[in-house]
Amino acid sequence: MMKSVSERFLTYIKQPTTSDENSSSVPSTKQQLLFGDFLVKECQAIGLADASMDRHGYVMATLPATDPNAPTIGFIAHMDTSPDTKGNGIMPHIVHHYDGETIRLNGISLSPDEFPELNNYIGDTLITTDGTTLLGADDKAGIAEILSATEYLITHPEIPHGKIRIAFTPDEEIGAGADHFDVKKFGADFAYTLDGGKIGELEYENFNAAQAVIHIKGRSVHPGTAKNIMQNAALIGTEIASLLPEKEIPSKTEGYEGFFHLCSFEGNVSEATLTYIIRDFNSETFAHRKNLIQLIVERKNIQYPNAITLELKDQYYNMASKIADCMEIVDLAKQAMEACGITPIVQPIRGGTDGARLSFMGLPCPNLFAGGHNFHGPYEYIPVSSMEKAVEMIVKIAELSCGVDFQKKL
């Protein structure tokens, strides 16, 4: 008997898979390997072919084609959860027939006043946290949806589809999800990540991204005799921060607006370090942002000779430039959603996905909704109906792909 997508999801979130950005191992935590082993067995149990996990923790499996002339499609989700919030000991709270009122959890509340999208799910079953951990819908919902959809196709051989490849990746939350992804081995013509938010989301544009780490060397002397001698590294850091546009920060931007985000500031009189991430959709303004931070450091080094160093590195790029030549895969996703009664919400990703990097590695890969809200924290929740619609959408994409004449242009 087939498991429901919610049963799968509730099983998966019990397995802790927090990634660790300070780890040097691949994957970054052993927990992800344990979950990967579990998923290999899940794939085998539902009848997927050649299910395996490689030494880097990437799980792959195949659903053979019923229509050999159809393109090979990939569906991808990530196994790890964000290190931003506790991800072990998850105790989900299930709200049947949500009535539109505030949901009270341990120490916090999910209120429609603060989270108005809750009003869209009155009457639905919601899965929330207990208020002390994240939930893990990012992205164990995507995993549950992909496996439920492939199991449905196995049990309904009358539905035509090409070869389907699935992959579950480690360490997406720390930006390493595509580091060791073997695109050639995966062998898909194109793919979709199931890593989006609310129902209907369809994304093929994302930020260009860079990281800037500014190191400041100060000169510490006794404050009583410091005149014209002391160079306070922490104060120099505040001077640098004040020179960046005050309205171009995450809390004051939206849509296609880029930003500078001060992630951390650690320091004292002797030394200080500022870590920024730089984000922009447009390649020209992205370059301008990087140039600005370089110029600020150069000018401050004139004022404080050789006190400041800058480490600036690109992280990922906007996949729109790669998807532009194969928009039929975006149209396919739109058609599948509409056929399932879902209104597509085409919008840019104010972040990045494995799909962005994979698109630059030769695998065009837009992002689709998984159904969750408020990722990475204790306010996270997911409507069961959204997961069920995601399963329906995956099945329909597989079916409709039989009519797609895909010519890979990357």
mmCIF file of C-alpha atoms in Angstrom:
data_model
loop_
_atom_site.group_PDB
_atom_site.id
_atom_site.type_symbol
_atom_site.label_atom_id
_atom_site.label_comp_id
_atom_site.label_asym_id
_atom_site.label_seq_id
_atom_site.Cartn_x
_atom_site.Cartn_y
_atom_site.Cartn_z
ATOM 1 C CA MET A 1 0.000 0.000 0.000
ATOM 2 C CA MET A 2 1.368 3.407 -0.996
ATOM 3 C CA LYS A 3 2.410 5.779 1.753
ATOM 4 C CA SER A 4 0.848 9.216 1.653
ATOM 5 C CA VAL A 5 3.174 12.143 1.037
ATOM 6 C CA SER A 6 2.495 13.458 4.549
ATOM 7 C CA GLU A 7 3.366 10.067 6.085
ATOM 8 C CA ARG A 8 6.661 10.122 4.221
ATOM 9 C CA PHE A 9 7.362 13.674 5.288
ATOM 10 C CA LEU A 10 6.645 12.977 8.958
ATOM 11 C CA THR A 11 9.009 10.007 8.814
ATOM 12 C CA TYR A 12 11.829 11.954 7.154
ATOM 13 C CA ILE A 13 11.823 14.927 9.524
ATOM 14 C CA LYS A 14 12.510 12.599 12.452
ATOM 15 C CA GLN A 15 15.997 12.051 11.040
ATOM 16 C CA PRO A 16 18.297 14.986 11.903
ATOM 17 C CA THR A 17 20.362 16.195 8.942
ATOM 18 C CA THR A 18 21.647 19.654 9.905
ATOM 19 C CA SER A 19 24.596 20.672 7.750
ATOM 20 C CA ASP A 20 27.691 22.327 9.235
ATOM 21 C CA GLU A 21 29.468 25.155 7.422
ATOM 22 C CA ASN A 22 32.514 24.784 9.686
ATOM 23 C CA SER A 23 33.053 21.136 8.818
ATOM 24 C CA SER A 24 35.735 20.007 6.366
ATOM 25 C CA SER A 25 34.120 16.626 5.657
ATOM 26 C CA VAL A 26 31.923 15.792 2.639
ATOM 27 C CA PRO A 27 29.078 15.754 3.366
ATOM 28 C CA SER A 28 29.528 18.105 6.280
ATOM 29 C CA THR A 29 27.718 15.844 8.784
ATOM 30 C CA LYS A 30 27.502 12.074 9.173
ATOM 31 C CA GLN A 31 23.757 12.376 9.802
ATOM 32 C CA GLN A 32 23.237 13.132 6.117
ATOM 33 C CA LEU A 33 24.938 9.865 5.135
ATOM 34 C CA LEU A 34 22.628 7.962 7.481
ATOM 35 C CA PHE A 35 19.607 9.622 5.902
ATOM 36 C CA GLY A 36 21.028 8.936 2.453
ATOM 37 C CA ASP A 37 21.273 5.226 3.267
ATOM 38 C CA PHE A 38 17.667 5.340 4.426
ATOM 39 C CA LEU A 39 16.564 6.988 1.170
ATOM 40 C CA VAL A 40 18.389 4.429 -0.951
ATOM 41 C CA LYS A 41 16.333 1.745 0.791
ATOM 42 C CA GLU A 42 13.165 3.823 0.229
ATOM 43 C CA CYS A 43 13.951 4.041 -3.493
ATOM 44 C CA GLN A 44 14.540 0.314 -3.690
ATOM 45 C CA ALA A 45 11.352 -0.438 -1.768
ATOM 46 C CA ILE A 46 9.131 1.432 -4.229
ATOM 47 C CA GLY A 47 10.818 -0.185 -7.218
ATOM 48 C CA LEU A 48 13.231 2.447 -8.546
ATOM 49 C CA ALA A 49 16.210 1.112 -10.474
ATOM 50 C CA ASP A 50 19.925 1.448 -9.616
ATOM 51 C CA ALA A 51 19.375 3.349 -6.381
ATOM 52 C CA SER A 52 22.717 4.205 -4.813
ATOM 53 C CA MET A 53 24.630 6.769 -2.777
ATOM 54 C CA ASP A 54 28.155 7.827 -3.721
ATOM 55 C CA ARG A 55 30.990 8.611 -1.324
ATOM 56 C CA HIS A 56 30.028 12.296 -1.221
ATOM 57 C CA GLY A 57 26.474 11.514 -0.052
ATOM 58 C CA TYR A 58 24.575 12.022 -3.326
ATOM 59 C CA VAL A 59 21.623 9.658 -3.720
ATOM 60 C CA MET A 60 20.492 8.867 -7.282
ATOM 61 C CA ALA A 61 17.923 6.484 -8.761
ATOM 62 C CA THR A 62 16.009 5.885 -11.996
ATOM 63 C CA LEU A 63 12.431 5.340 -13.085
ATOM 64 C CA PRO A 64 12.688 3.705 -16.539
ATOM 65 C CA ALA A 65 10.787 5.260 -19.433
ATOM 66 C CA THR A 66 7.457 4.073 -20.761
ATOM 67 C CA ASP A 67 8.003 6.368 -23.769
ATOM 68 C CA PRO A 68 11.598 6.077 -25.024
ATOM 69 C CA ASN A 69 11.157 9.122 -27.281
ATOM 70 C CA ALA A 70 10.467 11.485 -24.393
ATOM 71 C CA PRO A 71 13.291 13.517 -22.815
ATOM 72 C CA THR A 72 14.976 12.387 -19.612
ATOM 73 C CA ILE A 73 13.819 14.567 -16.722
ATOM 74 C CA GLY A 74 15.480 14.981 -13.352
ATOM 75 C CA PHE A 75 13.825 15.846 -10.044
ATOM 76 C CA ILE A 76 16.147 17.014 -7.259
ATOM 77 C CA ALA A 77 15.778 17.885 -3.559
ATOM 78 C CA HIS A 78 18.283 18.330 -0.757
ATOM 79 C CA MET A 79 18.648 16.235 2.373
ATOM 80 C CA ASP A 80 20.177 18.723 4.803
ATOM 81 C CA THR A 81 18.395 21.257 6.960
ATOM 82 C CA SER A 82 19.602 24.727 7.858
ATOM 83 C CA PRO A 83 22.089 25.197 10.701
ATOM 84 C CA ASP A 84 20.313 28.463 11.570
ATOM 85 C CA THR A 85 17.940 26.683 13.966
ATOM 86 C CA LYS A 86 17.964 23.440 15.927
ATOM 87 C CA GLY A 87 17.079 20.551 13.604
ATOM 88 C CA ASN A 88 17.141 17.523 15.862
ATOM 89 C CA GLY A 89 14.393 16.247 18.110
ATOM 90 C CA ILE A 90 11.705 17.626 15.798
ATOM 91 C CA MET A 91 8.237 17.088 17.271
ATOM 92 C CA PRO A 92 5.713 18.154 14.617
ATOM 93 C CA HIS A 93 2.390 19.624 15.604
ATOM 94 C CA ILE A 94 -0.530 18.650 13.344
ATOM 95 C CA VAL A 95 -3.466 21.025 13.035
ATOM 96 C CA HIS A 96 -6.485 19.354 11.431
ATOM 97 C CA HIS A 97 -9.080 21.578 9.734
ATOM 98 C CA TYR A 98 -7.261 24.815 10.519
ATOM 99 C CA ASP A 99 -9.842 27.345 11.729
ATOM 100 C CA GLY A 100 -8.005 30.586 10.975
ATOM 101 C CA GLU A 101 -7.132 31.299 14.614
ATOM 102 C CA THR A 102 -3.710 31.719 16.218
ATOM 103 C CA ILE A 103 -1.781 28.463 16.617
ATOM 104 C CA ARG A 104 -0.055 28.430 20.006
ATOM 105 C CA LEU A 105 3.190 26.482 20.265
ATOM 106 C CA ASN A 106 5.944 26.264 22.888
ATOM 107 C CA GLY A 107 6.837 29.881 23.597
ATOM 108 C CA ILE A 108 5.706 31.236 20.207
ATOM 109 C CA SER A 109 2.521 31.646 18.206
ATOM 110 C CA LEU A 110 1.628 31.371 14.540
ATOM 111 C CA SER A 111 -0.796 34.221 14.083
ATOM 112 C CA PRO A 112 -2.595 35.213 10.852
ATOM 113 C CA ASP A 113 -1.926 38.810 11.877
ATOM 114 C CA GLU A 114 1.822 38.225 11.571
ATOM 115 C CA PHE A 115 1.635 35.529 8.888
ATOM 116 C CA PRO A 116 -1.377 36.440 6.724
ATOM 117 C CA GLU A 117 -0.781 33.562 4.278
ATOM 118 C CA LEU A 118 -2.252 31.288 6.953
ATOM 119 C CA ASN A 119 -5.634 32.633 5.825
ATOM 120 C CA ASN A 120 -5.172 30.795 2.523
ATOM 121 C CA TYR A 121 -5.262 27.442 4.325
ATOM 122 C CA ILE A 122 -8.409 27.614 6.432
ATOM 123 C CA GLY A 123 -9.901 24.130 6.482
ATOM 124 C CA ASP A 124 -6.595 22.488 5.527
ATOM 125 C CA THR A 125 -4.378 20.255 7.629
ATOM 126 C CA LEU A 126 -1.193 22.068 8.642
ATOM 127 C CA ILE A 127 2.033 20.566 9.933
ATOM 128 C CA THR A 128 3.931 22.987 12.171
ATOM 129 C CA THR A 129 6.858 22.821 14.555
ATOM 130 C CA ASP A 130 6.351 22.548 18.294
ATOM 131 C CA GLY A 131 8.002 25.968 18.629
ATOM 132 C CA THR A 132 11.476 24.753 19.620
ATOM 133 C CA THR A 133 13.005 23.570 16.321
ATOM 134 C CA LEU A 134 12.660 24.113 12.606
ATOM 135 C CA LEU A 135 10.369 21.713 10.748
ATOM 136 C CA GLY A 136 12.502 20.517 7.850
ATOM 137 C CA ALA A 137 10.059 21.154 5.007
ATOM 138 C CA ASP A 138 13.114 22.744 3.390
ATOM 139 C CA ASP A 139 13.655 20.326 1.814
ATOM 140 C CA LYS A 140 12.330 17.035 3.137
ATOM 141 C CA ALA A 141 8.957 18.014 1.714
ATOM 142 C CA GLY A 142 10.593 18.002 -1.715
ATOM 143 C CA ILE A 143 12.062 14.544 -1.107
ATOM 144 C CA ALA A 144 8.705 13.161 0.061
ATOM 145 C CA GLU A 145 6.934 14.662 -2.959
ATOM 146 C CA ILE A 146 9.415 13.280 -5.491
ATOM 147 C CA LEU A 147 9.291 9.762 -4.054
ATOM 148 C CA SER A 148 5.500 9.799 -3.751
ATOM 149 C CA ALA A 149 5.183 10.940 -7.378
ATOM 150 C CA THR A 150 7.569 8.300 -8.699
ATOM 151 C CA GLU A 151 5.779 5.603 -6.708
ATOM 152 C CA TYR A 152 2.485 6.782 -8.213
ATOM 153 C CA LEU A 153 3.942 6.496 -11.721
ATOM 154 C CA ILE A 154 5.220 2.988 -10.958
ATOM 155 C CA THR A 155 1.763 1.899 -9.830
ATOM 156 C CA HIS A 156 0.102 3.581 -12.838
ATOM 157 C CA PRO A 157 2.060 2.291 -15.841
ATOM 158 C CA GLU A 158 -0.665 3.595 -18.168
ATOM 159 C CA ILE A 159 0.701 7.139 -17.664
ATOM 160 C CA PRO A 160 3.336 7.756 -20.364
ATOM 161 C CA HIS A 161 6.665 9.332 -19.407
ATOM 162 C CA GLY A 162 10.302 9.370 -20.368
ATOM 163 C CA LYS A 163 13.157 8.212 -18.180
ATOM 164 C CA ILE A 164 13.055 9.975 -14.814
ATOM 165 C CA ARG A 165 16.174 10.513 -12.760
ATOM 166 C CA ILE A 166 15.972 11.573 -9.134
ATOM 167 C CA ALA A 167 18.722 12.929 -6.915
ATOM 168 C CA PHE A 168 18.926 13.906 -3.273
ATOM 169 C CA THR A 169 21.864 16.145 -2.435
ATOM 170 C CA PRO A 170 23.714 17.030 0.777
ATOM 171 C CA ASP A 171 24.850 20.405 2.097
ATOM 172 C CA GLU A 172 22.628 22.702 0.021
ATOM 173 C CA GLU A 173 22.009 24.937 3.015
ATOM 174 C CA ILE A 174 25.715 25.763 3.323
ATOM 175 C CA GLY A 175 26.133 26.431 -0.399
ATOM 176 C CA ALA A 176 27.853 23.149 -1.266
ATOM 177 C CA GLY A 177 24.951 21.137 -2.672
ATOM 178 C CA ALA A 178 26.295 21.052 -6.223
ATOM 179 C CA ASP A 179 30.009 20.818 -5.385
ATOM 180 C CA HIS A 180 30.286 17.112 -6.208
ATOM 181 C CA PHE A 181 27.154 16.590 -8.295
ATOM 182 C CA ASP A 182 28.010 14.365 -11.271
ATOM 183 C CA VAL A 183 25.920 15.889 -14.079
ATOM 184 C CA LYS A 184 27.168 13.347 -16.634
ATOM 185 C CA LYS A 185 26.280 10.406 -14.392
ATOM 186 C CA PHE A 186 22.878 11.908 -13.675
ATOM 187 C CA GLY A 187 22.223 11.968 -17.414
ATOM 188 C CA ALA A 188 19.094 14.145 -17.489
ATOM 189 C CA ASP A 189 18.272 16.497 -20.351
ATOM 190 C CA PHE A 190 16.894 18.985 -17.842
ATOM 191 C CA ALA A 191 15.750 18.927 -14.244
ATOM 192 C CA TYR A 192 13.730 20.694 -11.575
ATOM 193 C CA THR A 193 14.605 21.293 -7.947
ATOM 194 C CA LEU A 194 11.657 20.916 -5.570
ATOM 195 C CA ASP A 195 12.959 23.526 -3.156
ATOM 196 C CA GLY A 196 10.559 26.450 -3.391
ATOM 197 C CA GLY A 197 8.049 27.803 -0.922
ATOM 198 C CA LYS A 198 4.301 28.218 -1.216
ATOM 199 C CA ILE A 199 2.144 26.417 -3.749
ATOM 200 C CA GLY A 200 2.527 27.709 -7.299
ATOM 201 C CA GLU A 201 6.048 29.086 -7.064
ATOM 202 C CA LEU A 202 8.050 28.655 -10.269
ATOM 203 C CA GLU A 203 11.471 30.248 -10.373
ATOM 204 C CA TYR A 204 14.176 30.440 -13.004
ATOM 205 C CA GLU A 205 15.910 33.653 -11.941
ATOM 206 C CA ASN A 206 18.100 33.986 -8.888
ATOM 207 C CA PHE A 207 20.648 36.336 -7.398
ATOM 208 C CA ASN A 208 24.205 36.715 -8.565
ATOM 209 C CA ALA A 209 26.079 36.203 -5.316
ATOM 210 C CA ALA A 210 29.431 37.107 -3.798
ATOM 211 C CA GLN A 211 30.985 37.141 -0.342
ATOM 212 C CA ALA A 212 33.225 39.902 0.979
ATOM 213 C CA VAL A 213 35.334 39.360 4.093
ATOM 214 C CA ILE A 214 37.055 42.514 5.374
ATOM 215 C CA HIS A 215 39.919 42.076 7.843
ATOM 216 C CA ILE A 216 41.096 45.116 9.809
ATOM 217 C CA LYS A 217 44.347 45.314 11.774
ATOM 218 C CA GLY A 218 44.253 47.937 14.505
ATOM 219 C CA ARG A 219 46.878 49.519 16.750
ATOM 220 C CA SER A 220 46.123 49.051 20.430
ATOM 221 C CA VAL A 221 47.709 51.256 23.067
ATOM 222 C CA HIS A 222 46.614 52.424 26.509
ATOM 223 C CA PRO A 223 43.597 54.730 25.997
ATOM 224 C CA GLY A 224 45.100 57.280 28.357
ATOM 225 C CA THR A 225 48.013 57.905 25.975
ATOM 226 C CA ALA A 226 46.309 57.019 22.714
ATOM 227 C CA LYS A 227 46.116 60.417 21.005
ATOM 228 C CA ASN A 228 47.364 60.221 17.390
ATOM 229 C CA ILE A 229 48.565 56.665 17.995
ATOM 230 C CA MET A 230 45.624 54.294 18.512
ATOM 231 C CA GLN A 231 43.842 52.806 15.505
ATOM 232 C CA ASN A 232 40.666 51.154 16.751
ATOM 233 C CA ALA A 233 39.906 48.281 14.376
ATOM 234 C CA ALA A 234 36.299 48.009 15.545
ATOM 235 C CA LEU A 235 35.676 51.718 14.908
ATOM 236 C CA ILE A 236 37.271 51.471 11.460
ATOM 237 C CA GLY A 237 34.824 48.645 10.796
ATOM 238 C CA THR A 238 31.864 50.872 11.672
ATOM 239 C CA GLU A 239 33.238 53.543 9.327
ATOM 240 C CA ILE A 240 33.344 51.036 6.485
ATOM 241 C CA ALA A 241 29.829 49.811 7.230
ATOM 242 C CA SER A 242 28.489 53.383 7.262
ATOM 243 C CA LEU A 243 29.789 54.007 3.715
ATOM 244 C CA LEU A 244 27.542 51.375 2.153
ATOM 245 C CA PRO A 245 24.021 52.452 1.055
ATOM 246 C CA GLU A 246 21.853 52.304 4.161
ATOM 247 C CA LYS A 247 18.668 51.391 2.275
ATOM 248 C CA GLU A 248 20.265 48.568 0.252
ATOM 249 C CA ILE A 249 19.983 45.915 2.937
ATOM 250 C CA PRO A 250 17.736 42.815 3.112
ATOM 251 C CA SER A 251 15.162 44.385 5.441
ATOM 252 C CA LYS A 252 14.559 47.282 3.027
ATOM 253 C CA THR A 253 14.590 45.506 -0.350
ATOM 254 C CA GLU A 254 12.307 43.172 -2.289
ATOM 255 C CA GLY A 255 11.609 41.800 -5.761
ATOM 256 C CA TYR A 256 14.514 42.478 -8.094
ATOM 257 C CA GLU A 257 16.317 44.819 -5.688
ATOM 258 C CA GLY A 258 19.812 43.778 -4.645
ATOM 259 C CA PHE A 259 21.574 44.370 -1.340
ATOM 260 C CA PHE A 260 24.647 44.303 0.873
ATOM 261 C CA HIS A 261 24.103 42.115 3.940
ATOM 262 C CA LEU A 262 26.386 42.370 6.960
ATOM 263 C CA CYS A 263 26.310 38.774 8.209
ATOM 264 C CA SER A 264 28.768 39.207 11.064
ATOM 265 C CA PHE A 265 30.972 41.811 12.726
ATOM 266 C CA GLU A 266 33.536 40.560 15.210
ATOM 267 C CA GLY A 267 36.239 42.750 16.643
ATOM 268 C CA ASN A 268 38.007 44.842 19.223
ATOM 269 C CA VAL A 269 40.652 47.552 19.190
ATOM 270 C CA SER A 270 43.353 45.242 17.830
ATOM 271 C CA GLU A 271 41.475 43.530 15.031
ATOM 272 C CA ALA A 272 38.066 43.228 13.455
ATOM 273 C CA THR A 273 36.379 41.208 10.715
ATOM 274 C CA LEU A 274 33.244 42.118 8.759
ATOM 275 C CA THR A 275 31.597 39.453 6.608
ATOM 276 C CA TYR A 276 29.197 40.596 3.900
ATOM 277 C CA ILE A 277 27.182 38.830 1.260
ATOM 278 C CA ILE A 278 26.470 40.811 -1.915
ATOM 279 C CA ARG A 279 23.387 40.035 -3.989
ATOM 280 C CA ASP A 280 21.959 41.376 -7.265
ATOM 281 C CA PHE A 281 19.963 39.960 -10.194
ATOM 282 C CA ASN A 282 21.580 42.177 -12.822
ATOM 283 C CA SER A 283 25.170 41.305 -13.765
ATOM 284 C CA GLU A 284 26.167 44.944 -14.311
ATOM 285 C CA THR A 285 24.879 46.216 -10.982
ATOM 286 C CA PHE A 286 26.322 43.095 -9.331
ATOM 287 C CA ALA A 287 29.735 44.132 -10.670
ATOM 288 C CA HIS A 288 29.088 47.698 -9.463
ATOM 289 C CA ARG A 289 28.373 46.467 -5.937
ATOM 290 C CA LYS A 290 31.630 44.525 -5.835
ATOM 291 C CA ASN A 291 33.526 47.505 -7.218
ATOM 292 C CA LEU A 292 32.012 49.771 -4.565
ATOM 293 C CA ILE A 293 33.168 47.624 -1.680
ATOM 294 C CA GLN A 294 36.654 47.396 -3.234
ATOM 295 C CA LEU A 295 36.772 51.194 -3.614
ATOM 296 C CA ILE A 296 35.728 51.733 0.010
ATOM 297 C CA VAL A 297 38.508 49.443 1.218
ATOM 298 C CA GLU A 298 41.067 51.138 -1.045
ATOM 299 C CA ARG A 299 40.161 54.597 0.257
ATOM 300 C CA LYS A 300 40.175 53.483 3.873
ATOM 301 C CA ASN A 301 43.617 51.995 3.340
ATOM 302 C CA ILE A 302 44.816 55.465 2.358
ATOM 303 C CA GLN A 303 43.421 56.846 5.608
ATOM 304 C CA TYR A 304 44.741 53.857 7.604
ATOM 305 C CA PRO A 305 47.759 52.635 5.600
ATOM 306 C CA ASN A 306 47.780 48.886 4.966
ATOM 307 C CA ALA A 307 45.381 48.207 7.839
ATOM 308 C CA ILE A 308 42.634 46.580 5.783
ATOM 309 C CA THR A 309 42.494 43.519 3.528
ATOM 310 C CA LEU A 310 39.557 42.343 1.439
ATOM 311 C CA GLU A 311 38.728 38.785 0.395
ATOM 312 C CA LEU A 312 36.098 38.975 -2.347
ATOM 313 C CA LYS A 313 34.807 35.867 -4.099
ATOM 314 C CA ASP A 314 31.851 35.024 -6.311
ATOM 315 C CA GLN A 315 29.538 32.293 -5.025
ATOM 316 C CA TYR A 316 26.970 31.663 -7.784
ATOM 317 C CA TYR A 317 25.253 33.375 -10.703
ATOM 318 C CA ASN A 318 21.762 34.052 -12.056
ATOM 319 C CA MET A 319 20.555 30.951 -13.892
ATOM 320 C CA ALA A 320 18.256 33.054 -16.119
ATOM 321 C CA SER A 321 21.052 33.373 -18.682
ATOM 322 C CA LYS A 322 21.159 29.585 -19.007
ATOM 323 C CA ILE A 323 17.402 28.980 -18.956
ATOM 324 C CA ALA A 324 16.782 31.620 -21.645
ATOM 325 C CA ASP A 325 17.683 29.166 -24.407
ATOM 326 C CA CYS A 326 15.357 26.430 -23.163
ATOM 327 C CA MET A 327 12.227 28.209 -21.942
ATOM 328 C CA GLU A 328 10.175 25.206 -23.021
ATOM 329 C CA ILE A 329 11.027 23.600 -19.670
ATOM 330 C CA VAL A 330 9.522 26.595 -17.846
ATOM 331 C CA ASP A 331 6.452 26.394 -20.089
ATOM 332 C CA LEU A 332 6.187 22.667 -19.329
ATOM 333 C CA ALA A 333 6.074 23.374 -15.598
ATOM 334 C CA LYS A 334 3.470 26.103 -16.115
ATOM 335 C CA GLN A 335 1.261 23.788 -18.199
ATOM 336 C CA ALA A 336 1.537 21.035 -15.612
ATOM 337 C CA MET A 337 0.541 23.383 -12.789
ATOM 338 C CA GLU A 338 -2.414 24.754 -14.699
ATOM 339 C CA ALA A 339 -3.552 21.224 -15.563
ATOM 340 C CA CYS A 340 -3.525 20.476 -11.818
ATOM 341 C CA GLY A 341 -5.550 23.583 -10.972
ATOM 342 C CA ILE A 342 -2.523 25.465 -9.639
ATOM 343 C CA THR A 343 -1.917 29.105 -10.547
ATOM 344 C CA PRO A 344 1.776 29.516 -11.443
ATOM 345 C CA ILE A 345 3.569 32.230 -9.478
ATOM 346 C CA VAL A 346 6.602 33.117 -11.583
ATOM 347 C CA GLN A 347 9.011 35.142 -9.493
ATOM 348 C CA PRO A 348 12.747 35.595 -8.904
ATOM 349 C CA ILE A 349 14.470 33.686 -6.116
ATOM 350 C CA ARG A 350 15.919 36.103 -3.600
ATOM 351 C CA GLY A 351 18.643 33.587 -2.899
ATOM 352 C CA GLY A 352 20.158 30.629 -4.683
ATOM 353 C CA THR A 353 19.418 26.959 -5.237
ATOM 354 C CA ASP A 354 21.362 23.898 -6.300
ATOM 355 C CA GLY A 355 19.555 24.385 -9.601
ATOM 356 C CA ALA A 356 21.312 27.694 -10.237
ATOM 357 C CA ARG A 357 24.748 26.116 -10.028
ATOM 358 C CA LEU A 358 23.644 22.996 -11.908
ATOM 359 C CA SER A 359 22.376 25.180 -14.749
ATOM 360 C CA PHE A 360 25.912 26.536 -15.145
ATOM 361 C CA MET A 361 27.247 22.969 -14.999
ATOM 362 C CA GLY A 362 25.194 21.985 -18.039
ATOM 363 C CA LEU A 363 21.914 20.868 -16.456
ATOM 364 C CA PRO A 364 19.177 23.522 -16.879
ATOM 365 C CA CYS A 365 17.237 23.380 -13.661
ATOM 366 C CA PRO A 366 14.382 25.740 -12.640
ATOM 367 C CA ASN A 367 12.959 25.582 -9.131
ATOM 368 C CA LEU A 368 9.434 24.468 -8.194
ATOM 369 C CA PHE A 369 7.408 24.845 -5.014
ATOM 370 C CA ALA A 370 7.587 22.274 -2.242
ATOM 371 C CA GLY A 371 4.812 23.990 -0.278
ATOM 372 C CA GLY A 372 6.396 25.166 2.959
ATOM 373 C CA HIS A 373 6.425 28.565 4.663
ATOM 374 C CA ASN A 374 8.795 30.388 7.052
ATOM 375 C CA PHE A 375 11.798 28.146 6.432
ATOM 376 C CA HIS A 376 14.807 27.921 8.758
ATOM 377 C CA GLY A 377 13.047 28.647 12.013
ATOM 378 C CA PRO A 378 10.426 27.613 14.560
ATOM 379 C CA TYR A 379 7.615 29.403 12.667
ATOM 380 C CA GLU A 380 7.935 26.963 9.767
ATOM 381 C CA TYR A 381 4.809 25.138 8.602
ATOM 382 C CA ILE A 382 3.478 23.297 5.573
ATOM 383 C CA PRO A 383 -0.089 22.577 4.407
ATOM 384 C CA VAL A 384 -0.627 18.925 3.533
ATOM 385 C CA SER A 385 -2.722 19.969 0.524
ATOM 386 C CA SER A 386 0.291 21.807 -0.933
ATOM 387 C CA MET A 387 2.412 18.662 -0.710
ATOM 388 C CA GLU A 388 -0.335 16.646 -2.364
ATOM 389 C CA LYS A 389 -0.550 19.179 -5.203
ATOM 390 C CA ALA A 390 3.237 19.028 -5.634
ATOM 391 C CA VAL A 391 2.993 15.276 -6.148
ATOM 392 C CA GLU A 392 0.244 15.785 -8.707
ATOM 393 C CA MET A 393 2.352 18.414 -10.489
ATOM 394 C CA ILE A 394 5.419 16.146 -10.749
ATOM 395 C CA VAL A 395 3.310 13.372 -12.254
ATOM 396 C CA LYS A 396 1.791 15.795 -14.763
ATOM 397 C CA ILE A 397 5.211 17.199 -15.755
ATOM 398 C CA ALA A 398 6.366 13.648 -16.468
ATOM 399 C CA GLU A 399 3.266 12.951 -18.538
ATOM 400 C CA LEU A 400 3.270 16.210 -20.518
ATOM 401 C CA SER A 401 6.990 15.937 -21.250
ATOM 402 C CA CYS A 402 6.193 13.254 -23.795
ATOM 403 C CA GLY A 403 5.072 16.081 -26.087
ATOM 404 C CA VAL A 404 8.130 18.287 -25.543
ATOM 405 C CA ASP A 405 10.753 18.483 -28.279
ATOM 406 C CA PHE A 406 13.691 19.412 -26.083
ATOM 407 C CA GLN A 407 16.937 20.339 -27.776
ATOM 408 C CA LYS A 408 19.692 20.835 -25.259
ATOM 409 C CA LYS A 409 21.534 24.060 -26.073
ATOM 410 C CA LEU A 410 23.905 24.384 -23.124
#
